[in-house]
């Protein structure tokens, strides 16, 4: 995990958050960085309807990224910064592949939110996490992703930098 | 005590605040029911195994299982009445059965040692229904659900039921004492919200 001021690995400022909750918030911020990057990469490959959806979701993720960044700062942390690039699990060569990629990144973001749910130490963070799991799962479904028995309870992709 | 008090044992949270948070979260959320069928809080939760420490999340587990069992019954009745909907509904019905198995109260309370029930390992939450327990104690009035004669109306009714059940699971996820139960209930809430979206032809035209 990279920080804006160098290789500091733990927030050292007087954090008002439990360390596990801060880690989950930072992972959420890292996840939003990756999702924003992914939408930028896959957007141009979509068909017209998909492109419209991708545009609106890109804006939503950009806003959320800024909100989470402000949250991290507000809690005394040093917000993680985006990686220069991310390895895509699916190459968006055509509209179908691009839509699958979009569904996949939303699904994986649900898992990051689920970690926030489990590590949240106050009700507001819990709400944020639960709403995020629900929202990400529905967005994944908007992209046609199926098989959603337990959204958010799969892999934890954003633990490693430079990977989606 | 208000009819819909949310959090015995959980983080302090008023119902008003829950409603505000839900409406803020949007996504087709309708309203926060006390339980999936909109009835007020049921009478005290079924007593778990005697002589054990009470599970502080017993009410949340019971409410979620109860709504999953109810949804299962409505799906079964809807498929029986409208076989043409089976291909759409069967996978969603399977989800509800999986939710019931995963959320049903454990044979031994998880309250004191949650880690022994659901290992908190990233990437591998224990969700397999490891026992064949059923949730009969949580089964609501065992009447056969009535199903609208029109398939589209039946589908819309199911979607409404899913939305309310999703909101109820959200509320229980927020107030769960056990963080891993919170994670699980968030997944249940998300799955139900996806179902509601899939059942709404206007929302997902491509999947109808």
mmCIF file of N, CA, C and O in Angstrom, chain B residues 61 65 69 97-108 117-118 126-137 184:
data_model
loop_
_atom_site.group_PDB
_atom_site.id
_atom_site.type_symbol
_atom_site.label_atom_id
_atom_site.label_comp_id
_atom_site.label_asym_id
_atom_site.label_seq_id
_atom_site.Cartn_x
_atom_site.Cartn_y
_atom_site.Cartn_z
ATOM 1 N N UNK B 61 -30.550 -13.133 13.738
ATOM 2 C CA UNK B 61 -30.514 -14.391 12.980
ATOM 3 C C UNK B 61 -31.924 -14.898 12.714
ATOM 4 O O UNK B 61 -32.265 -15.277 11.586
ATOM 5 N N UNK B 65 -33.599 -15.441 9.077
ATOM 6 C CA UNK B 65 -34.013 -16.785 8.660
ATOM 7 C C UNK B 65 -35.510 -16.804 8.376
ATOM 8 O O UNK B 65 -35.961 -17.367 7.384
ATOM 9 N N UNK B 69 -37.112 -17.944 4.891
ATOM 10 C CA UNK B 69 -38.051 -19.066 4.799
ATOM 11 C C UNK B 69 -39.357 -18.605 4.141
ATOM 12 O O UNK B 69 -39.928 -19.294 3.296
ATOM 13 N N UNK B 97 -32.543 -20.377 -0.063
ATOM 14 C CA UNK B 97 -32.257 -21.599 0.711
ATOM 15 C C UNK B 97 -30.841 -21.537 1.282
ATOM 16 O O UNK B 97 -30.600 -21.935 2.417
ATOM 17 N N UNK B 98 -29.915 -21.028 0.482
ATOM 18 C CA UNK B 98 -28.530 -20.907 0.963
ATOM 19 C C UNK B 98 -28.445 -19.897 2.107
ATOM 20 O O UNK B 98 -27.704 -20.099 3.074
ATOM 21 N N UNK B 99 -29.204 -18.818 2.003
ATOM 22 C CA UNK B 99 -29.210 -17.826 3.088
ATOM 23 C C UNK B 99 -29.725 -18.454 4.382
ATOM 24 O O UNK B 99 -29.165 -18.241 5.461
ATOM 25 N N UNK B 100 -30.798 -19.223 4.260
ATOM 26 C CA UNK B 100 -31.368 -19.862 5.448
ATOM 27 C C UNK B 100 -30.327 -20.751 6.121
ATOM 28 O O UNK B 100 -30.125 -20.701 7.334
ATOM 29 N N UNK B 101 -29.642 -21.555 5.313
ATOM 30 C CA UNK B 101 -28.654 -22.481 5.879
ATOM 31 C C UNK B 101 -27.491 -21.738 6.523
ATOM 32 O O UNK B 101 -26.974 -22.152 7.556
ATOM 33 N N UNK B 102 -27.103 -20.619 5.932
ATOM 34 C CA UNK B 102 -25.925 -19.908 6.434
ATOM 35 C C UNK B 102 -26.220 -19.082 7.683
ATOM 36 O O UNK B 102 -25.345 -18.894 8.523
ATOM 37 N N UNK B 103 -27.437 -18.597 7.794
ATOM 38 C CA UNK B 103 -27.744 -17.670 8.885
ATOM 39 C C UNK B 103 -28.404 -18.368 10.066
ATOM 40 O O UNK B 103 -28.392 -17.856 11.184
ATOM 41 N N UNK B 104 -28.957 -19.542 9.848
ATOM 42 C CA UNK B 104 -29.663 -20.243 10.922
ATOM 43 C C UNK B 104 -28.797 -20.332 12.164
ATOM 44 O O UNK B 104 -27.582 -20.490 12.062
ATOM 45 N N UNK B 105 -29.405 -20.214 13.326
ATOM 46 C CA UNK B 105 -28.633 -20.231 14.573
ATOM 47 C C UNK B 105 -27.756 -21.470 14.657
ATOM 48 O O UNK B 105 -28.181 -22.564 14.331
ATOM 49 N N UNK B 106 -26.539 -21.254 15.090
ATOM 50 C CA UNK B 106 -25.601 -22.366 15.207
ATOM 51 C C UNK B 106 -25.989 -23.230 16.396
ATOM 52 O O UNK B 106 -26.614 -22.759 17.341
ATOM 53 N N UNK B 107 -25.607 -24.500 16.372
ATOM 54 C CA UNK B 107 -25.920 -25.388 17.485
ATOM 55 C C UNK B 107 -25.327 -24.892 18.805
ATOM 56 O O UNK B 107 -25.922 -25.031 19.852
ATOM 57 N N UNK B 108 -24.132 -24.327 18.750
ATOM 58 C CA UNK B 108 -23.560 -23.723 19.950
ATOM 59 C C UNK B 108 -23.432 -22.238 19.697
ATOM 60 O O UNK B 108 -23.071 -21.823 18.605
ATOM 61 N N UNK B 117 -16.849 -20.209 14.957
ATOM 62 C CA UNK B 117 -17.993 -20.478 14.093
ATOM 63 C C UNK B 117 -17.706 -20.064 12.661
ATOM 64 O O UNK B 117 -17.981 -20.807 11.731
ATOM 65 N N UNK B 118 -17.172 -18.895 12.500
ATOM 66 C CA UNK B 118 -16.928 -18.386 11.149
ATOM 67 C C UNK B 118 -15.539 -17.791 11.114
ATOM 68 O O UNK B 118 -15.346 -16.646 11.488
ATOM 69 N N UNK B 126 -16.410 -18.819 6.163
ATOM 70 C CA UNK B 126 -17.029 -20.130 6.200
ATOM 71 C C UNK B 126 -18.524 -20.000 5.999
ATOM 72 O O UNK B 126 -19.235 -19.535 6.868
ATOM 73 N N UNK B 127 -18.979 -20.395 4.862
ATOM 74 C CA UNK B 127 -20.389 -20.262 4.580
ATOM 75 C C UNK B 127 -21.067 -21.586 4.329
ATOM 76 O O UNK B 127 -22.257 -21.656 4.205
ATOM 77 N N UNK B 128 -20.275 -22.632 4.244
ATOM 78 C CA UNK B 128 -20.874 -23.908 3.920
ATOM 79 C C UNK B 128 -21.849 -24.301 5.017
ATOM 80 O O UNK B 128 -21.541 -24.179 6.199
ATOM 81 N N UNK B 129 -23.031 -24.696 4.628
ATOM 82 C CA UNK B 129 -23.975 -25.175 5.633
ATOM 83 C C UNK B 129 -23.461 -26.501 6.182
ATOM 84 O O UNK B 129 -23.693 -27.556 5.615
ATOM 85 N N UNK B 130 -22.744 -26.440 7.286
ATOM 86 C CA UNK B 130 -22.035 -27.622 7.747
ATOM 87 C C UNK B 130 -22.928 -28.606 8.465
ATOM 88 O O UNK B 130 -22.533 -29.722 8.715
ATOM 89 N N UNK B 131 -24.101 -28.161 8.832
ATOM 90 C CA UNK B 131 -25.008 -29.121 9.448
ATOM 91 C C UNK B 131 -26.305 -29.103 8.670
ATOM 92 O O UNK B 131 -26.558 -28.206 7.873
ATOM 93 N N UNK B 132 -27.100 -30.093 8.926
ATOM 94 C CA UNK B 132 -28.353 -30.174 8.180
ATOM 95 C C UNK B 132 -29.484 -29.542 8.964
ATOM 96 O O UNK B 132 -30.625 -29.873 8.772
ATOM 97 N N UNK B 133 -29.109 -28.626 9.840
ATOM 98 C CA UNK B 133 -30.149 -28.010 10.653
ATOM 99 C C UNK B 133 -31.162 -27.274 9.783
ATOM 100 O O UNK B 133 -30.835 -26.747 8.736
ATOM 101 N N UNK B 134 -32.349 -27.244 10.255
ATOM 102 C CA UNK B 134 -33.369 -26.467 9.557
ATOM 103 C C UNK B 134 -33.839 -25.365 10.488
ATOM 104 O O UNK B 134 -33.403 -25.276 11.612
ATOM 105 N N UNK B 135 -34.719 -24.576 10.001
ATOM 106 C CA UNK B 135 -35.111 -23.404 10.769
ATOM 107 C C UNK B 135 -36.590 -23.451 11.094
ATOM 108 O O UNK B 135 -37.288 -22.470 11.017
ATOM 109 N N UNK B 136 -37.052 -24.606 11.450
ATOM 110 C CA UNK B 136 -38.499 -24.733 11.665
ATOM 111 C C UNK B 136 -38.996 -23.806 12.754
ATOM 112 O O UNK B 136 -40.089 -23.308 12.689
ATOM 113 N N UNK B 137 -38.146 -23.597 13.755
ATOM 114 C CA UNK B 137 -38.593 -22.773 14.868
ATOM 115 C C UNK B 137 -38.908 -21.358 14.399
ATOM 116 O O UNK B 137 -39.660 -20.650 15.029
ATOM 117 N N UNK B 184 -22.080 -11.253 6.894
ATOM 118 C CA UNK B 184 -22.983 -12.210 6.257
ATOM 119 C C UNK B 184 -24.347 -11.577 5.961
ATOM 120 O O UNK B 184 -24.905 -11.749 4.875
#
